[in-house]
XYZ file of C-alpha atoms in Angstrom:
657
model
C 109.464 155.452 -152.050
C 105.713 154.849 -151.872
C 104.060 153.305 -154.924
C 102.598 155.844 -157.347
C 98.824 155.975 -156.726
C 96.482 155.461 -159.660
C 94.098 158.250 -158.744
C 94.104 161.754 -157.317
C 93.025 161.579 -153.709
C 89.653 163.093 -152.827
C 90.088 164.543 -149.353
C 87.851 167.595 -148.969
C 84.179 166.948 -148.158
C 81.193 169.255 -148.576
C 77.687 167.936 -147.913
C 75.419 171.002 -147.942
C 72.808 171.130 -150.719
C 70.692 174.013 -152.012
C 67.704 173.089 -154.180
C 66.094 175.794 -156.313
C 63.019 177.479 -154.925
C 59.611 176.346 -156.091
C 59.063 179.781 -157.634
C 62.260 179.542 -159.670
C 61.509 176.026 -160.866
C 57.947 176.878 -161.844
C 59.144 179.382 -164.466
C 62.473 177.752 -165.407
C 63.173 176.760 -169.001
C 64.193 173.318 -167.726
C 61.981 172.185 -164.855
C 62.225 168.399 -165.200
C 65.274 166.087 -165.158
C 63.813 164.126 -168.076
C 65.952 166.327 -170.341
C 68.939 164.172 -169.347
C 67.132 160.983 -170.299
C 66.014 162.473 -173.596
C 69.545 163.500 -174.548
C 71.123 160.308 -173.264
C 68.800 158.090 -175.295
C 69.614 159.832 -178.582
C 72.422 162.435 -178.325
C 72.519 163.181 -182.056
C 68.765 163.583 -182.174
C 68.954 165.894 -179.160
C 71.538 168.167 -180.806
C 69.631 168.103 -184.097
C 66.525 169.444 -182.373
C 68.554 172.286 -180.888
C 70.052 173.140 -184.283
C 66.563 173.530 -185.727
C 66.085 176.609 -183.533
C 68.719 178.579 -185.477
C 68.719 180.159 -188.936
C 70.074 177.899 -191.692
C 70.334 178.554 -195.412
C 70.470 174.799 -196.112
C 69.650 171.946 -193.765
C 72.391 169.468 -192.962
C 72.630 165.982 -194.468
C 74.215 164.331 -191.419
C 74.270 165.446 -187.783
C 77.726 164.041 -186.917
C 80.579 162.562 -188.907
C 83.070 160.998 -186.467
C 84.697 158.749 -189.065
C 87.863 160.869 -189.015
C 88.180 160.866 -185.231
C 89.485 162.829 -183.417
C 88.449 165.354 -186.098
C 84.680 165.835 -185.966
C 82.219 167.314 -188.438
C 78.835 168.483 -187.195
C 75.736 169.266 -189.246
C 77.512 168.075 -192.355
C 76.351 169.835 -195.503
C 74.510 172.523 -193.550
C 74.875 176.128 -194.777
C 74.436 179.236 -192.642
C 75.875 182.519 -191.488
C 75.890 182.797 -187.719
C 75.201 186.549 -187.775
C 71.713 185.839 -189.118
C 70.930 183.966 -185.891
C 72.670 186.646 -183.791
C 71.148 189.704 -185.477
C 68.876 189.432 -188.542
C 66.254 187.149 -187.055
C 65.702 189.552 -184.141
C 64.954 192.531 -186.395
C 61.409 191.359 -187.017
C 60.568 190.565 -183.393
C 62.438 193.115 -181.300
C 64.664 195.488 -183.307
C 64.530 198.108 -180.555
C 65.521 195.763 -177.744
C 68.950 196.610 -176.350
C 71.606 194.163 -177.490
C 74.267 195.856 -175.357
C 74.215 198.255 -172.458
C 77.795 199.485 -172.655
C 79.514 201.361 -169.849
C 82.955 202.899 -170.169
C 85.244 203.065 -167.186
C 85.103 206.896 -166.982
C 81.301 206.662 -166.784
C 80.238 207.224 -170.393
C 77.425 204.992 -171.598
C 75.909 203.741 -174.828
C 72.911 201.586 -175.711
C 73.041 199.535 -178.907
C 69.733 198.024 -179.969
C 69.663 194.919 -182.135
C 68.818 197.129 -185.126
C 71.694 199.493 -184.364
C 74.146 196.638 -183.815
C 73.045 195.054 -187.100
C 73.656 198.350 -188.911
C 77.076 198.822 -187.317
C 78.126 195.273 -188.168
C 77.079 195.799 -191.784
C 78.897 199.137 -192.056
C 82.046 197.604 -190.619
C 81.754 194.573 -192.900
C 81.536 196.919 -195.872
C 84.633 198.777 -194.684
C 86.580 195.558 -194.181
C 85.561 194.416 -197.665
C 86.932 197.695 -199.070
C 90.211 196.874 -197.329
C 90.329 193.557 -199.153
C 88.898 191.141 -196.578
C 87.258 188.139 -198.234
C 85.768 184.819 -197.221
C 88.469 182.623 -195.694
C 90.757 185.500 -194.657
C 91.814 186.042 -191.049
C 91.397 189.364 -189.221
C 93.222 190.135 -185.958
C 91.381 192.153 -183.296
C 93.298 193.833 -180.429
C 90.938 196.071 -178.468
C 89.575 197.059 -175.114
C 86.013 196.252 -174.085
C 84.242 198.678 -176.405
C 81.134 198.011 -178.543
C 83.241 197.997 -181.695
C 84.849 194.746 -180.484
C 81.779 192.475 -180.821
C 80.860 194.447 -183.939
C 84.251 193.597 -185.450
C 83.838 189.903 -184.650
C 80.387 189.801 -186.202
C 81.513 191.814 -189.246
C 84.184 189.205 -189.914
C 81.612 186.431 -189.568
C 79.270 188.363 -191.885
C 81.971 188.216 -194.584
C 82.872 184.591 -193.930
C 86.285 185.713 -192.637
C 87.705 184.329 -189.397
C 88.569 186.591 -186.497
C 91.454 186.143 -184.088
C 90.836 188.247 -180.990
C 93.967 188.943 -178.970
C 93.396 190.012 -175.350
C 94.211 193.719 -174.916
C 96.503 192.954 -171.979
C 98.939 190.922 -174.084
C 102.328 192.314 -175.091
C 103.402 193.394 -178.574
C 105.413 190.187 -178.908
C 102.366 188.058 -178.061
C 100.265 189.987 -180.573
C 102.881 189.557 -183.296
C 103.141 185.817 -182.629
C 99.389 185.381 -183.030
C 99.123 187.562 -186.139
C 101.963 185.699 -187.812
C 100.644 182.252 -186.959
C 97.193 183.128 -188.339
C 98.645 185.132 -191.264
C 96.051 187.802 -190.529
C 95.362 190.341 -193.276
C 93.871 193.235 -191.296
C 94.189 194.408 -187.684
C 91.375 196.204 -185.857
C 92.554 198.036 -182.738
C 91.996 201.154 -180.596
C 94.157 204.157 -179.819
C 93.961 203.003 -176.209
C 91.654 201.626 -173.549
C 90.832 202.665 -170.014
C 92.001 200.520 -167.113
C 92.003 201.627 -163.453
C 92.029 205.284 -164.482
C 94.958 204.971 -166.861
C 95.230 204.560 -170.616
C 96.543 201.264 -171.973
C 98.335 202.386 -175.204
C 97.005 199.674 -177.511
C 97.956 201.363 -180.783
C 101.539 201.964 -179.638
C 101.865 198.299 -178.632
C 100.268 197.258 -181.917
C 102.820 199.386 -183.800
C 105.635 197.499 -182.089
C 104.044 194.228 -183.167
C 103.369 195.413 -186.716
C 107.077 195.929 -187.302
C 107.276 192.119 -187.429
C 103.970 191.131 -189.118
C 104.325 191.267 -192.919
C 100.886 189.739 -193.560
C 99.035 192.834 -192.260
C 98.031 195.180 -195.081
C 95.642 197.523 -193.245
C 94.887 198.677 -189.691
C 91.558 200.098 -188.490
C 91.881 202.253 -185.354
C 88.958 203.115 -183.066
C 89.366 206.485 -181.340
C 88.549 205.712 -177.727
C 90.858 207.515 -175.292
C 92.264 210.332 -177.453
C 95.878 209.564 -176.621
C 98.450 210.509 -179.245
C 99.123 207.751 -181.768
C 101.220 207.343 -184.879
C 99.234 206.685 -188.051
C 101.165 205.124 -190.921
C 100.016 206.590 -194.229
C 98.411 204.018 -196.487
C 98.245 201.348 -193.801
C 96.441 202.889 -190.842
C 92.879 204.185 -191.037
C 90.675 205.783 -188.420
C 87.615 203.642 -187.831
C 85.212 206.579 -188.093
C 86.690 207.686 -191.424
C 86.306 204.245 -193.015
C 83.156 202.925 -191.333
C 80.705 205.698 -190.474
C 79.773 206.580 -194.076
C 79.222 202.976 -195.179
C 75.836 201.560 -196.119
C 74.018 200.036 -193.130
C 73.284 196.766 -194.861
C 75.476 193.923 -196.070
C 74.249 190.520 -197.226
C 75.669 187.727 -195.082
C 78.032 185.346 -196.896
C 76.767 181.769 -196.913
C 79.183 179.468 -195.053
C 79.496 175.754 -194.618
C 78.781 174.431 -191.141
C 82.452 173.422 -190.871
C 83.915 176.694 -192.193
C 86.311 178.402 -189.795
C 84.538 180.938 -187.548
C 87.471 181.996 -185.377
C 90.887 181.235 -184.007
C 91.594 181.822 -180.336
C 95.109 181.347 -179.055
C 95.849 179.693 -175.749
C 99.159 179.021 -174.058
C 100.776 175.640 -174.509
C 103.615 173.757 -172.877
C 105.921 175.047 -175.623
C 106.719 178.664 -176.385
C 104.404 178.635 -179.408
C 100.764 179.460 -178.564
C 98.059 177.105 -179.802
C 95.570 178.493 -182.312
C 92.348 176.762 -181.284
C 90.088 176.224 -184.303
C 86.341 176.742 -183.895
C 83.993 176.305 -186.824
C 80.547 177.694 -187.447
C 77.512 175.418 -187.172
C 78.288 173.198 -184.197
C 79.723 176.074 -182.173
C 76.611 178.178 -182.849
C 74.310 175.388 -181.667
C 76.372 174.622 -178.558
C 76.652 178.241 -177.386
C 72.992 178.975 -178.147
C 71.717 176.030 -176.125
C 74.055 176.320 -173.148
C 73.306 180.035 -172.840
C 69.576 179.370 -172.866
C 69.483 176.412 -170.472
C 72.217 177.240 -167.969
C 71.384 180.941 -167.617
C 67.637 180.252 -167.961
C 67.423 183.172 -170.378
C 64.119 184.984 -170.767
C 63.246 187.788 -173.171
C 63.330 190.435 -170.445
C 66.619 189.381 -168.864
C 69.539 191.767 -168.498
C 72.548 189.501 -168.506
C 76.114 190.389 -167.539
C 79.177 188.220 -168.043
C 82.183 190.157 -166.719
C 84.759 188.300 -168.841
C 86.884 190.165 -171.347
C 85.959 189.207 -174.908
C 89.646 188.434 -175.438
C 88.972 185.130 -173.666
C 86.709 182.322 -174.831
C 84.152 183.139 -172.114
C 83.604 186.477 -173.813
C 83.381 184.916 -177.278
C 80.750 182.382 -176.231
C 78.841 184.161 -173.460
C 79.171 187.877 -174.248
C 78.790 187.586 -178.019
C 77.624 184.471 -179.869
C 75.563 182.482 -177.362
C 73.786 185.446 -175.826
C 73.026 187.319 -179.064
C 71.563 184.185 -180.620
C 69.115 184.157 -177.704
C 68.183 187.787 -178.366
C 68.598 189.105 -174.820
C 70.269 192.243 -173.470
C 73.895 192.066 -172.355
C 75.920 194.462 -170.223
C 79.479 195.279 -171.321
C 81.852 197.129 -168.999
C 85.207 198.472 -170.115
C 87.312 198.773 -167.008
C 88.458 197.609 -163.602
C 86.015 196.272 -160.977
C 87.404 198.625 -158.327
C 87.413 201.900 -160.250
C 86.779 204.485 -159.021
C 85.732 202.525 -155.925
C 85.378 198.898 -154.901
C 81.625 198.953 -155.569
C 81.735 199.555 -159.345
C 80.252 196.155 -160.248
C 77.413 196.484 -157.750
C 76.602 199.978 -159.004
C 76.399 198.636 -162.561
C 74.061 195.843 -161.444
C 71.831 198.336 -159.651
C 71.839 200.906 -162.469
C 71.087 198.444 -165.263
C 68.836 196.108 -163.231
C 70.978 193.093 -164.077
C 69.136 189.793 -163.617
C 71.847 187.211 -164.467
C 75.446 187.748 -163.298
C 78.343 185.529 -164.424
C 81.846 186.114 -163.061
C 85.026 184.381 -161.877
C 85.868 182.958 -158.428
C 89.024 185.078 -158.351
C 86.914 188.208 -158.720
C 84.514 187.012 -156.029
C 87.399 186.440 -153.616
C 88.573 189.990 -154.304
C 85.072 191.242 -153.461
C 85.213 189.303 -150.199
C 88.567 190.862 -149.337
C 87.268 194.350 -150.052
C 84.363 193.836 -147.667
C 80.575 193.412 -147.551
C 80.065 197.161 -147.213
C 80.493 197.681 -150.953
C 77.759 195.360 -152.260
C 75.592 196.392 -149.304
C 75.578 199.977 -150.609
C 73.447 198.922 -153.563
C 70.103 197.337 -154.360
C 70.817 193.940 -155.902
C 67.215 192.767 -155.833
C 67.051 192.492 -159.641
C 69.381 189.471 -159.570
C 67.726 186.091 -160.013
C 70.649 183.856 -161.083
C 74.399 183.829 -160.415
C 77.169 182.035 -162.289
C 80.812 181.136 -161.769
C 83.443 180.482 -164.441
C 87.186 180.134 -164.894
C 88.414 177.872 -162.103
C 86.962 175.750 -159.309
C 85.102 177.855 -156.766
C 85.787 176.959 -153.163
C 82.779 176.377 -150.870
C 83.426 179.385 -148.630
C 83.488 181.720 -151.637
C 80.354 180.048 -153.030
C 78.537 180.617 -149.747
C 79.519 184.310 -149.614
C 78.425 184.770 -153.234
C 75.089 183.171 -152.427
C 74.451 185.065 -149.200
C 75.846 188.543 -149.884
C 75.233 188.935 -153.622
C 72.343 186.512 -154.164
C 70.697 187.219 -150.805
C 70.280 183.429 -150.416
C 67.582 183.331 -153.100
C 69.554 183.091 -156.388
C 70.647 179.686 -157.712
C 74.348 179.483 -158.596
C 75.534 177.727 -161.750
C 79.186 176.767 -161.326
C 80.378 175.977 -164.849
C 83.285 173.914 -166.184
C 84.562 174.258 -169.741
C 87.647 175.351 -171.673
C 88.770 177.343 -174.687
C 88.946 174.030 -176.480
C 85.415 172.880 -175.651
C 83.887 176.073 -177.060
C 81.045 176.089 -174.566
C 80.018 174.938 -171.109
C 80.223 171.157 -170.562
C 79.477 170.572 -166.871
C 77.088 172.705 -164.829
C 73.965 172.629 -162.708
C 70.682 173.348 -164.465
C 69.244 176.029 -162.198
C 65.609 174.941 -162.266
C 66.230 171.325 -161.234
C 69.652 170.894 -159.596
C 70.121 170.827 -155.841
C 73.536 172.499 -155.938
C 76.475 171.923 -153.624
C 78.893 174.729 -152.752
C 81.904 174.233 -155.025
C 80.564 171.393 -157.206
C 80.059 171.614 -160.982
C 77.603 168.705 -160.451
C 77.123 166.746 -163.705
C 77.655 166.868 -167.491
C 74.995 168.738 -169.404
C 72.402 166.937 -171.495
C 74.114 165.747 -174.672
C 77.588 165.738 -173.049
C 79.412 162.575 -171.947
C 82.214 162.747 -169.359
C 83.968 160.368 -166.957
C 86.574 160.481 -164.205
C 89.241 157.828 -164.757
C 92.455 156.637 -163.127
C 95.942 156.423 -164.644
C 95.013 153.202 -166.442
C 91.840 154.604 -168.001
C 89.432 152.849 -165.628
C 86.449 154.722 -164.235
C 86.846 155.667 -160.588
C 84.118 155.064 -158.051
C 82.166 157.539 -155.970
C 84.367 159.228 -153.396
C 87.473 158.942 -155.612
C 89.482 161.366 -157.715
C 91.184 161.083 -161.080
C 91.336 162.596 -164.542
C 88.376 164.248 -166.239
C 87.834 163.031 -169.803
C 85.153 163.602 -172.424
C 84.127 160.341 -174.044
C 81.976 161.444 -177.005
C 82.241 164.316 -179.503
C 80.160 167.464 -178.894
C 79.094 170.259 -181.288
C 81.240 173.108 -179.907
C 84.476 171.101 -179.753
C 87.658 172.439 -181.294
C 88.399 171.124 -184.754
C 92.147 171.164 -184.240
C 95.126 173.441 -183.704
C 95.674 175.868 -186.567
C 98.230 174.459 -188.951
C 99.284 171.634 -186.628
C 97.017 168.555 -186.677
C 99.714 166.373 -185.091
C 99.954 168.691 -182.090
C 96.181 168.550 -181.716
C 96.185 164.772 -181.532
C 99.200 164.619 -179.241
C 97.942 167.321 -176.854
C 94.363 166.193 -176.364
C 93.950 162.576 -177.479
C 97.165 160.681 -176.729
C 97.105 160.346 -172.924
C 93.925 158.248 -172.903
C 93.278 156.906 -176.425
C 89.731 157.503 -177.598
C 89.101 160.107 -174.891
C 89.567 163.886 -174.931
C 91.790 164.944 -172.018
C 92.970 168.519 -171.584
C 94.653 168.234 -168.219
C 92.041 168.726 -165.484
C 91.622 166.589 -162.405
C 88.244 165.876 -160.848
C 86.576 163.785 -158.187
C 83.215 162.165 -157.717
C 81.611 162.686 -154.344
C 79.578 160.004 -152.586
C 76.525 160.967 -154.670
C 78.452 160.760 -157.948
C 78.521 164.542 -158.460
C 81.579 166.119 -160.091
C 84.062 168.417 -158.379
C 86.870 169.987 -160.375
C 90.329 169.824 -158.809
C 92.160 172.148 -161.193
C 94.934 171.354 -163.595
C 96.749 168.051 -163.213
C 99.897 170.190 -163.320
C 98.640 171.530 -159.986
C 98.483 168.091 -158.387
C 101.303 167.396 -155.931
C 102.880 164.075 -155.027
C 103.447 164.382 -151.271
C 104.921 161.249 -149.699
C 103.231 159.132 -152.366
C 99.857 160.886 -152.022
C 98.574 162.730 -155.107
C 96.868 165.791 -153.664
C 95.134 168.567 -155.586
C 96.233 172.103 -154.773
C 92.585 173.153 -155.207
C 91.453 171.087 -152.219
C 94.073 172.662 -149.959
C 93.088 176.102 -151.229
C 89.453 175.276 -150.418
C 90.483 174.347 -146.884
C 92.515 177.508 -146.367
C 89.783 179.793 -147.644
C 87.267 178.102 -145.362
C 89.146 179.710 -142.444
C 87.341 182.917 -141.439
C 90.513 185.051 -141.611
C 91.473 184.030 -145.171
C 90.321 185.987 -148.215
C 92.318 184.156 -150.871
C 94.930 181.415 -151.161
C 97.131 179.853 -153.815
C 98.962 176.566 -153.247
C 101.882 175.098 -155.195
C 104.194 172.146 -154.822
C 107.912 172.605 -154.188
C 110.710 170.039 -154.258
C 111.390 168.385 -150.927
C 114.160 165.894 -150.187
C 112.014 163.970 -147.708
C 108.497 163.970 -149.167
C 109.229 164.412 -152.882
C 107.062 167.505 -152.990
C 105.935 169.766 -150.191
C 102.952 172.079 -149.925
C 103.709 175.811 -150.099
C 100.786 178.194 -149.587
C 100.472 181.913 -150.342
C 97.646 183.470 -148.352
C 95.989 186.879 -148.262
C 93.944 187.603 -145.160
C 90.997 189.793 -144.282
C 92.068 192.868 -142.377
C 95.516 193.651 -141.025
C 97.966 191.258 -139.377
C 99.462 193.030 -136.405
C 102.826 192.391 -134.747
C 103.517 188.764 -133.878
C 100.009 187.732 -134.926
C 101.387 186.433 -138.233
C 103.284 183.540 -136.683
C 100.344 182.359 -134.638
C 98.000 182.727 -137.611
C 100.301 180.604 -139.779
C 100.294 177.846 -137.139
C 96.514 178.112 -136.900
C 96.099 177.848 -140.660
C 98.397 174.842 -140.897
C 96.444 173.062 -138.181
C 93.190 174.068 -139.866
C 94.233 172.325 -143.101
C 95.208 169.216 -141.152
C 91.798 169.178 -139.480
C 89.670 169.928 -142.547
C 91.531 167.636 -144.963
C 94.311 165.506 -143.482
C 97.714 165.913 -141.817
C 99.323 164.830 -145.104
C 98.013 168.058 -146.696
C 99.509 170.294 -144.007
C 101.546 173.045 -145.714
C 105.274 173.038 -145.112
C 105.277 176.813 -145.569
C 102.613 179.501 -145.500
C 103.544 182.976 -146.684
C 101.154 185.784 -145.752
C 101.048 188.305 -148.573
C 98.834 191.340 -149.250
C 98.022 190.180 -152.794
C 98.600 187.399 -155.324
C 99.948 187.723 -158.876
C 97.000 187.854 -161.296
C 96.375 188.501 -164.947
C 93.824 191.086 -165.981
C 91.348 188.249 -166.489
C 91.688 187.453 -162.768
C 93.682 184.240 -163.150
C 96.225 183.573 -160.405
C 99.604 182.902 -162.006
C 100.561 179.770 -160.085
C 103.453 179.202 -162.497
C 105.134 182.298 -161.077
C 104.407 181.173 -157.526
C 106.064 177.830 -158.307
C 109.107 179.799 -159.482
C 109.068 181.670 -156.169
C 108.698 178.476 -154.130
C 111.582 176.829 -156.006
C 113.725 180.000 -155.843
C 113.950 180.105 -159.644
C 114.272 183.199 -161.814
C 110.838 184.614 -162.555
C 109.360 184.073 -166.002
C 107.317 186.489 -168.136
C 105.254 188.883 -165.999
C 103.960 191.180 -168.739
C 100.344 189.980 -168.515
C 100.000 190.676 -164.789
C 97.806 193.467 -163.488
C 100.655 194.476 -161.162
C 104.040 192.855 -161.768
C 105.380 194.316 -158.515
C 103.237 191.810 -156.568
C 105.236 188.767 -157.622
C 108.517 190.633 -157.147
C 107.455 191.535 -153.622
C 106.496 187.912 -152.844
C 109.766 186.682 -154.322
C 111.773 189.112 -152.218
C 109.815 188.118 -149.105
C 110.523 184.425 -149.756
C 114.213 184.988 -150.511
C 114.845 187.144 -147.460
C 112.991 184.735 -145.211
C 113.062 181.355 -146.991
C 111.897 179.496 -143.896
C 108.803 181.670 -143.506
C 106.186 179.556 -141.857
C 108.260 176.345 -141.929
C 107.061 173.637 -139.616
C 109.090 173.309 -136.488
């Protein structure tokens, strides 16, 4: 057996660069790289200057207290309520500016100005207070993408209560687990939500959960779809009955900088989800600054992040970060291909969107659907594009740039996590010469390294483990109710460094490329190879729309590469066999023969959650011929069953001869 390598091998190369245009740089918020030097020379001073741009009731006594590492305290002694930076301070300057352009899937629309959003938040806060919500309580939120969702979050923050938003695609069991862990007092939900022309029965699923959640005393229900629901007398209340008559003002509760702002649950290696703790002051500063610098936000921008607010991307870059900057945000309720595959592009054209932030998985779906759909619409309002959620492969990046950005919009490919609270690694669009697929470098004020198994920094051209070496304002403050798990999960692998499981490489220029989860690194004949690099290679083939790669046990090589590929257009007759051989040879040419897949299965789709994440865990089950795990969060659970049946009936599909 070959000796275990100390690093992840960096095999895929991409050398194209795309500097911003002179016109973009001339008006960019950051137009000089000296911002990195400024932050590097005095990180605490840098973050303190950013904090001064927000609304505080009392200035902090100390910027950072790291004496209890790995538990940080930022802006120690500072007092604030984040809603005053999100809402109140804009009422004097631009109360009539749209905070949200909201579009429902059936086509209904609503505009909420900053003044109207402020009034709605105050009315809802008053209603929640009547239901017994106080400072320090937790409120669960289980909704579709309707305006009442950000209003509910902000109403909780107004009261000094913490919100726990549960993604509307999660099952009743998942909702119950999260309510019980947080000991939430009130649930805010909807009768249903629209998705791909059908109603998702949120209230019915919530009722199933509520049978097992004794901490819930009241439920507020937004009437959205009009589907029949059961209302429990004394517990359940229609939103419009409890909220609409309330007074449109509510003083914001003063909070400590380190008071809990929200819990957001993320899956762990055990059955119990992790309640990620985010507090108020540092998170507000981090999301404000990253929104402003990375998206180059101007007063007249119309910004659209397509993420569901049930995920951290929505928390930070649909709600808190964007509202603190006072710009207009688009919210869309439904599926990107309803009623047709051009829904996103129609929204961009109709609302004159200037900044568009979406996921690589969504972009690959757009590619598969065809250029004809974006080409139906005027996208000339766009000036900046963003990518979030997973590494973006170069071919997808290039399509995004050419077809959506018309080769004139910079692309900010961002790396961050639920735990980091905000973006950590990204280009700055006014100064970075971007590379297709590269996250480039840590932001000003952020310190990161790529290290090997022994904790040593790797050199340029090498891969390893991405770690954060210094505390940052938006960082998680722990796992709710489980400080030992927090330390074990994030700080034990490399003592003194934060490590949450992602691999990365440095290219020859020292720029960062994310390689996906370390769980998705395969050990093939002693070579540690990232699945992301093989996926990049596959998608660079002109026939491939999307690919997912997993490792499967192999008696000879330890692990073997198994690839699941969706192609553009139809595969006719015997073309499949020749295409599989061509794709295998393509990987060997682009990367290395050691990365050549043992099997390639051509499939019309891949199993995805409603957030667009490919469920590689289920594909590993398929590749290993194991029983399939939980499929309740998938958009279409029949996809993985179809792939599983295809693999089982033809287990040697695509095997090398």
